Amino acid sequence: MNDANPSQSNVTPAPIGGRSIPVISAIQAGMWCEIVDQFQPGDADEYLLTDLELSAHAFALTIRGDSMLPEFNPGDRVIIDPEVAPHPGDFVAAKNGEQEATFKKYRPRGMDASGNMVFELVPLNDDYPTLRSDVEHIRIVGTMVEHRKYRRPR
């Protein structure tokens, strides 16, 4: 039997947020795909509202593919801030030398002989390969600061 007072709510209304974040492109959460690097105000067709205090260059991406299942589903949205440095275990958007992007878990591995940070980009789905910065050219674009999950009909 639940003795909790039914008039006591465990939720409060959340503010909608007043900051518009542009959704600049879909990001392939499995293999590399193109990403827009130089986004100009007004270039987006869609925006997300947030209450987070983010840099002026923050942007949103739509997840595609299944390499980040079960935590990130196709259609989920993530807000990326290029001015937030990743910590071990953070989720990041990254680009290769071909200006293509992916979304993965960040795992630093130490310094190489030249003093450059070596890191891995790890998919959550074991069916996809881990990418290593000492094997291919990879640059972190930004760190995820918000994840929007959307309910899907079964």
JSON list of C-alpha atoms in Angstrom, two decimals:
[
{"chain": "A", "resi": 1, "resn": "MET", "atom": "CA", "xyz": [0.00, 0.00, 0.00]},
{"chain": "A", "resi": 2, "resn": "ASN", "atom": "CA", "xyz": [1.32, 3.40, -0.89]},
{"chain": "A", "resi": 3, "resn": "ASP", "atom": "CA", "xyz": [1.17, 5.84, 2.05]},
{"chain": "A", "resi": 4, "resn": "ALA", "atom": "CA", "xyz": [2.34, 8.84, 0.01]},
{"chain": "A", "resi": 5, "resn": "ASN", "atom": "CA", "xyz": [0.12, 11.88, 0.04]},
{"chain": "A", "resi": 6, "resn": "PRO", "atom": "CA", "xyz": [-1.51, 12.01, -3.41]},
{"chain": "A", "resi": 7, "resn": "SER", "atom": "CA", "xyz": [-1.50, 15.83, -3.33]},
{"chain": "A", "resi": 8, "resn": "GLN", "atom": "CA", "xyz": [2.34, 15.88, -3.22]},
{"chain": "A", "resi": 9, "resn": "SER", "atom": "CA", "xyz": [3.65, 15.97, -6.76]},
{"chain": "A", "resi": 10, "resn": "ASN", "atom": "CA", "xyz": [7.07, 14.63, -7.71]},
{"chain": "A", "resi": 11, "resn": "VAL", "atom": "CA", "xyz": [7.26, 16.87, -10.80]},
{"chain": "A", "resi": 12, "resn": "THR", "atom": "CA", "xyz": [7.25, 20.59, -11.55]},
{"chain": "A", "resi": 13, "resn": "PRO", "atom": "CA", "xyz": [6.66, 22.35, -14.85]},
{"chain": "A", "resi": 14, "resn": "ALA", "atom": "CA", "xyz": [9.89, 22.71, -16.80]},
{"chain": "A", "resi": 15, "resn": "PRO", "atom": "CA", "xyz": [10.75, 25.99, -18.50]},
{"chain": "A", "resi": 16, "resn": "ILE", "atom": "CA", "xyz": [10.56, 25.84, -22.28]},
{"chain": "A", "resi": 17, "resn": "GLY", "atom": "CA", "xyz": [13.82, 27.66, -22.77]},
{"chain": "A", "resi": 18, "resn": "GLY", "atom": "CA", "xyz": [14.47, 30.76, -24.75]},
{"chain": "A", "resi": 19, "resn": "ARG", "atom": "CA", "xyz": [17.61, 29.90, -26.69]},
{"chain": "A", "resi": 20, "resn": "SER", "atom": "CA", "xyz": [17.17, 28.62, -30.27]},
{"chain": "A", "resi": 21, "resn": "ILE", "atom": "CA", "xyz": [19.75, 26.04, -31.36]},
{"chain": "A", "resi": 22, "resn": "PRO", "atom": "CA", "xyz": [19.91, 25.31, -35.11]},
{"chain": "A", "resi": 23, "resn": "VAL", "atom": "CA", "xyz": [19.54, 21.71, -36.31]},
{"chain": "A", "resi": 24, "resn": "ILE", "atom": "CA", "xyz": [22.24, 21.92, -38.99]},
{"chain": "A", "resi": 25, "resn": "SER", "atom": "CA", "xyz": [22.36, 18.41, -40.45]},
{"chain": "A", "resi": 26, "resn": "ALA", "atom": "CA", "xyz": [21.61, 14.79, -39.81]},
{"chain": "A", "resi": 27, "resn": "ILE", "atom": "CA", "xyz": [24.58, 12.89, -38.45]},
{"chain": "A", "resi": 28, "resn": "GLN", "atom": "CA", "xyz": [25.19, 9.28, -39.25]},
{"chain": "A", "resi": 29, "resn": "ALA", "atom": "CA", "xyz": [25.57, 7.45, -35.96]},
{"chain": "A", "resi": 30, "resn": "GLY", "atom": "CA", "xyz": [27.12, 4.49, -37.70]},
{"chain": "A", "resi": 31, "resn": "MET", "atom": "CA", "xyz": [29.42, 5.52, -40.50]},
{"chain": "A", "resi": 32, "resn": "TRP", "atom": "CA", "xyz": [30.78, 8.89, -41.60]},
{"chain": "A", "resi": 33, "resn": "CYS", "atom": "CA", "xyz": [28.53, 11.41, -43.35]},
{"chain": "A", "resi": 34, "resn": "GLU", "atom": "CA", "xyz": [28.77, 15.05, -44.33]},
{"chain": "A", "resi": 35, "resn": "ILE", "atom": "CA", "xyz": [28.40, 17.84, -41.80]},
{"chain": "A", "resi": 36, "resn": "VAL", "atom": "CA", "xyz": [28.16, 21.57, -42.30]},
{"chain": "A", "resi": 37, "resn": "ASP", "atom": "CA", "xyz": [31.20, 23.29, -40.77]},
{"chain": "A", "resi": 38, "resn": "GLN", "atom": "CA", "xyz": [30.52, 26.97, -41.32]},
{"chain": "A", "resi": 39, "resn": "PHE", "atom": "CA", "xyz": [26.92, 27.47, -40.23]},
{"chain": "A", "resi": 40, "resn": "GLN", "atom": "CA", "xyz": [25.47, 30.93, -40.78]},
{"chain": "A", "resi": 41, "resn": "PRO", "atom": "CA", "xyz": [22.44, 32.29, -38.87]},
{"chain": "A", "resi": 42, "resn": "GLY", "atom": "CA", "xyz": [19.29, 31.66, -40.87]},
{"chain": "A", "resi": 43, "resn": "ASP", "atom": "CA", "xyz": [20.76, 28.61, -42.65]},
{"chain": "A", "resi": 44, "resn": "ALA", "atom": "CA", "xyz": [18.72, 26.11, -40.59]},
{"chain": "A", "resi": 45, "resn": "ASP", "atom": "CA", "xyz": [15.19, 25.04, -41.40]},
{"chain": "A", "resi": 46, "resn": "GLU", "atom": "CA", "xyz": [14.59, 23.84, -37.86]},
{"chain": "A", "resi": 47, "resn": "TYR", "atom": "CA", "xyz": [15.57, 24.89, -34.33]},
{"chain": "A", "resi": 48, "resn": "LEU", "atom": "CA", "xyz": [15.46, 23.35, -30.85]},
{"chain": "A", "resi": 49, "resn": "LEU", "atom": "CA", "xyz": [14.79, 25.46, -27.78]},
{"chain": "A", "resi": 50, "resn": "THR", "atom": "CA", "xyz": [16.97, 24.95, -24.72]},
{"chain": "A", "resi": 51, "resn": "ASP", "atom": "CA", "xyz": [17.40, 26.51, -21.32]},
{"chain": "A", "resi": 52, "resn": "LEU", "atom": "CA", "xyz": [21.13, 25.68, -21.20]},
{"chain": "A", "resi": 53, "resn": "GLU", "atom": "CA", "xyz": [23.73, 28.43, -21.33]},
{"chain": "A", "resi": 54, "resn": "LEU", "atom": "CA", "xyz": [25.79, 27.46, -24.37]},
{"chain": "A", "resi": 55, "resn": "SER", "atom": "CA", "xyz": [28.34, 29.05, -26.66]},
{"chain": "A", "resi": 56, "resn": "ALA", "atom": "CA", "xyz": [27.20, 31.04, -29.68]},
{"chain": "A", "resi": 57, "resn": "HIS", "atom": "CA", "xyz": [28.35, 28.16, -31.92]},
{"chain": "A", "resi": 58, "resn": "ALA", "atom": "CA", "xyz": [26.20, 25.40, -30.37]},
{"chain": "A", "resi": 59, "resn": "PHE", "atom": "CA", "xyz": [24.17, 23.34, -32.83]},
{"chain": "A", "resi": 60, "resn": "ALA", "atom": "CA", "xyz": [21.88, 20.31, -32.88]},
{"chain": "A", "resi": 61, "resn": "LEU", "atom": "CA", "xyz": [22.14, 17.11, -34.89]},
{"chain": "A", "resi": 62, "resn": "THR", "atom": "CA", "xyz": [19.71, 14.28, -35.61]},
{"chain": "A", "resi": 63, "resn": "ILE", "atom": "CA", "xyz": [20.98, 10.76, -34.96]},
{"chain": "A", "resi": 64, "resn": "ARG", "atom": "CA", "xyz": [20.82, 8.28, -37.82]},
{"chain": "A", "resi": 65, "resn": "GLY", "atom": "CA", "xyz": [21.90, 4.67, -37.93]},
{"chain": "A", "resi": 66, "resn": "ASP", "atom": "CA", "xyz": [22.14, 2.16, -35.12]},
{"chain": "A", "resi": 67, "resn": "SER", "atom": "CA", "xyz": [25.79, 2.27, -34.01]},
{"chain": "A", "resi": 68, "resn": "MET", "atom": "CA", "xyz": [24.84, 4.08, -30.79]},
{"chain": "A", "resi": 69, "resn": "LEU", "atom": "CA", "xyz": [21.97, 1.80, -29.76]},
{"chain": "A", "resi": 70, "resn": "PRO", "atom": "CA", "xyz": [20.56, 1.26, -27.20]},
{"chain": "A", "resi": 71, "resn": "GLU", "atom": "CA", "xyz": [21.15, 4.71, -25.69]},
{"chain": "A", "resi": 72, "resn": "PHE", "atom": "CA", "xyz": [20.75, 6.78, -28.88]},
{"chain": "A", "resi": 73, "resn": "ASN", "atom": "CA", "xyz": [18.02, 5.84, -31.34]},
{"chain": "A", "resi": 74, "resn": "PRO", "atom": "CA", "xyz": [17.59, 7.01, -34.93]},
{"chain": "A", "resi": 75, "resn": "GLY", "atom": "CA", "xyz": [15.65, 10.27, -34.80]},
{"chain": "A", "resi": 76, "resn": "ASP", "atom": "CA", "xyz": [16.97, 11.33, -31.40]},
{"chain": "A", "resi": 77, "resn": "ARG", "atom": "CA", "xyz": [18.50, 14.78, -31.30]},
{"chain": "A", "resi": 78, "resn": "VAL", "atom": "CA", "xyz": [21.67, 15.92, -29.59]},
{"chain": "A", "resi": 79, "resn": "ILE", "atom": "CA", "xyz": [22.89, 19.43, -28.88]},
{"chain": "A", "resi": 80, "resn": "ILE", "atom": "CA", "xyz": [26.62, 19.86, -29.42]},
{"chain": "A", "resi": 81, "resn": "ASP", "atom": "CA", "xyz": [28.73, 22.68, -28.03]},
{"chain": "A", "resi": 82, "resn": "PRO", "atom": "CA", "xyz": [32.07, 23.14, -29.83]},
{"chain": "A", "resi": 83, "resn": "GLU", "atom": "CA", "xyz": [33.47, 25.10, -26.88]},
{"chain": "A", "resi": 84, "resn": "VAL", "atom": "CA", "xyz": [33.01, 22.27, -24.35]},
{"chain": "A", "resi": 85, "resn": "ALA", "atom": "CA", "xyz": [36.09, 20.04, -24.13]},
{"chain": "A", "resi": 86, "resn": "PRO", "atom": "CA", "xyz": [35.26, 16.33, -23.84]},
{"chain": "A", "resi": 87, "resn": "HIS", "atom": "CA", "xyz": [36.02, 14.26, -20.77]},
{"chain": "A", "resi": 88, "resn": "PRO", "atom": "CA", "xyz": [36.43, 10.47, -20.79]},
{"chain": "A", "resi": 89, "resn": "GLY", "atom": "CA", "xyz": [33.03, 8.89, -21.45]},
{"chain": "A", "resi": 90, "resn": "ASP", "atom": "CA", "xyz": [31.45, 12.00, -22.98]},
{"chain": "A", "resi": 91, "resn": "PHE", "atom": "CA", "xyz": [29.67, 11.77, -26.31]},
{"chain": "A", "resi": 92, "resn": "VAL", "atom": "CA", "xyz": [31.12, 13.83, -29.14]},
{"chain": "A", "resi": 93, "resn": "ALA", "atom": "CA", "xyz": [30.64, 14.81, -32.74]},
{"chain": "A", "resi": 94, "resn": "ALA", "atom": "CA", "xyz": [33.88, 14.38, -34.70]},
{"chain": "A", "resi": 95, "resn": "LYS", "atom": "CA", "xyz": [35.10, 14.88, -38.26]},
{"chain": "A", "resi": 96, "resn": "ASN", "atom": "CA", "xyz": [37.64, 13.08, -40.40]},
{"chain": "A", "resi": 97, "resn": "GLY", "atom": "CA", "xyz": [39.90, 14.75, -42.97]},
{"chain": "A", "resi": 98, "resn": "GLU", "atom": "CA", "xyz": [37.20, 14.37, -45.64]},
{"chain": "A", "resi": 99, "resn": "GLN", "atom": "CA", "xyz": [34.82, 16.74, -43.79]},
{"chain": "A", "resi": 100, "resn": "GLU", "atom": "CA", "xyz": [32.56, 13.85, -42.82]},
{"chain": "A", "resi": 101, "resn": "ALA", "atom": "CA", "xyz": [31.19, 13.43, -39.30]},
{"chain": "A", "resi": 102, "resn": "THR", "atom": "CA", "xyz": [30.13, 10.83, -36.77]},
{"chain": "A", "resi": 103, "resn": "PHE", "atom": "CA", "xyz": [28.74, 10.75, -33.23]},
{"chain": "A", "resi": 104, "resn": "LYS", "atom": "CA", "xyz": [30.46, 8.45, -30.71]},
{"chain": "A", "resi": 105, "resn": "LYS", "atom": "CA", "xyz": [31.66, 8.01, -27.15]},
{"chain": "A", "resi": 106, "resn": "TYR", "atom": "CA", "xyz": [35.02, 9.68, -26.44]},
{"chain": "A", "resi": 107, "resn": "ARG", "atom": "CA", "xyz": [37.81, 7.61, -24.87]},
{"chain": "A", "resi": 108, "resn": "PRO", "atom": "CA", "xyz": [41.29, 9.19, -24.47]},
{"chain": "A", "resi": 109, "resn": "ARG", "atom": "CA", "xyz": [44.22, 6.77, -24.73]},
{"chain": "A", "resi": 110, "resn": "GLY", "atom": "CA", "xyz": [47.19, 8.97, -23.81]},
{"chain": "A", "resi": 111, "resn": "MET", "atom": "CA", "xyz": [49.87, 10.77, -25.79]},
{"chain": "A", "resi": 112, "resn": "ASP", "atom": "CA", "xyz": [51.75, 9.53, -28.83]},
{"chain": "A", "resi": 113, "resn": "ALA", "atom": "CA", "xyz": [55.51, 9.98, -29.41]},
{"chain": "A", "resi": 114, "resn": "SER", "atom": "CA", "xyz": [54.87, 13.46, -30.87]},
{"chain": "A", "resi": 115, "resn": "GLY", "atom": "CA", "xyz": [52.89, 14.63, -27.83]},
{"chain": "A", "resi": 116, "resn": "ASN", "atom": "CA", "xyz": [49.49, 14.47, -29.54]},
{"chain": "A", "resi": 117, "resn": "MET", "atom": "CA", "xyz": [46.50, 13.15, -27.62]},
{"chain": "A", "resi": 118, "resn": "VAL", "atom": "CA", "xyz": [45.42, 9.75, -28.94]},
{"chain": "A", "resi": 119, "resn": "PHE", "atom": "CA", "xyz": [41.72, 8.98, -28.51]},
{"chain": "A", "resi": 120, "resn": "GLU", "atom": "CA", "xyz": [39.13, 6.46, -29.59]},
{"chain": "A", "resi": 121, "resn": "LEU", "atom": "CA", "xyz": [35.60, 7.06, -30.76]},
{"chain": "A", "resi": 122, "resn": "VAL", "atom": "CA", "xyz": [33.59, 4.12, -29.47]},
{"chain": "A", "resi": 123, "resn": "PRO", "atom": "CA", "xyz": [30.18, 2.99, -30.74]},
{"chain": "A", "resi": 124, "resn": "LEU", "atom": "CA", "xyz": [27.78, 1.64, -28.11]},
{"chain": "A", "resi": 125, "resn": "ASN", "atom": "CA", "xyz": [26.66, -1.10, -30.53]},
{"chain": "A", "resi": 126, "resn": "ASP", "atom": "CA", "xyz": [29.40, -3.76, -30.62]},
{"chain": "A", "resi": 127, "resn": "ASP", "atom": "CA", "xyz": [28.63, -4.50, -34.29]},
{"chain": "A", "resi": 128, "resn": "TYR", "atom": "CA", "xyz": [30.50, -1.32, -35.31]},
{"chain": "A", "resi": 129, "resn": "PRO", "atom": "CA", "xyz": [34.24, -0.62, -35.19]},
{"chain": "A", "resi": 130, "resn": "THR", "atom": "CA", "xyz": [36.03, 1.70, -32.80]},
{"chain": "A", "resi": 131, "resn": "LEU", "atom": "CA", "xyz": [37.79, 4.59, -34.55]},
{"chain": "A", "resi": 132, "resn": "ARG", "atom": "CA", "xyz": [41.29, 5.66, -33.41]},
{"chain": "A", "resi": 133, "resn": "SER", "atom": "CA", "xyz": [42.91, 9.05, -33.92]},
{"chain": "A", "resi": 134, "resn": "ASP", "atom": "CA", "xyz": [46.36, 7.46, -34.35]},
{"chain": "A", "resi": 135, "resn": "VAL", "atom": "CA", "xyz": [45.07, 5.35, -37.26]},
{"chain": "A", "resi": 136, "resn": "GLU", "atom": "CA", "xyz": [43.00, 7.95, -39.12]},
{"chain": "A", "resi": 137, "resn": "HIS", "atom": "CA", "xyz": [42.74, 11.74, -38.99]},
{"chain": "A", "resi": 138, "resn": "ILE", "atom": "CA", "xyz": [39.90, 12.63, -36.60]},
{"chain": "A", "resi": 139, "resn": "ARG", "atom": "CA", "xyz": [39.05, 16.01, -35.08]},
{"chain": "A", "resi": 140, "resn": "ILE", "atom": "CA", "xyz": [36.55, 16.54, -32.27]},
{"chain": "A", "resi": 141, "resn": "VAL", "atom": "CA", "xyz": [33.89, 19.03, -33.40]},
{"chain": "A", "resi": 142, "resn": "GLY", "atom": "CA", "xyz": [32.14, 19.39, -30.05]},
{"chain": "A", "resi": 143, "resn": "THR", "atom": "CA", "xyz": [30.73, 17.68, -26.99]},
{"chain": "A", "resi": 144, "resn": "MET", "atom": "CA", "xyz": [27.12, 16.67, -26.44]},
{"chain": "A", "resi": 145, "resn": "VAL", "atom": "CA", "xyz": [25.45, 18.80, -23.79]},
{"chain": "A", "resi": 146, "resn": "GLU", "atom": "CA", "xyz": [21.85, 17.65, -24.24]},
{"chain": "A", "resi": 147, "resn": "HIS", "atom": "CA", "xyz": [20.13, 14.52, -25.57]},
{"chain": "A", "resi": 148, "resn": "ARG", "atom": "CA", "xyz": [16.50, 14.56, -26.70]},
{"chain": "A", "resi": 149, "resn": "LYS", "atom": "CA", "xyz": [14.85, 11.15, -26.81]},
{"chain": "A", "resi": 150, "resn": "TYR", "atom": "CA", "xyz": [11.57, 10.82, -28.60]},
{"chain": "A", "resi": 151, "resn": "ARG", "atom": "CA", "xyz": [8.96, 8.18, -27.88]},
{"chain": "A", "resi": 152, "resn": "ARG", "atom": "CA", "xyz": [8.31, 5.89, -30.79]},
{"chain": "A", "resi": 153, "resn": "PRO", "atom": "CA", "xyz": [5.12, 3.94, -31.40]},
{"chain": "A", "resi": 154, "resn": "ARG", "atom": "CA", "xyz": [5.58, 0.19, -31.12]}
]
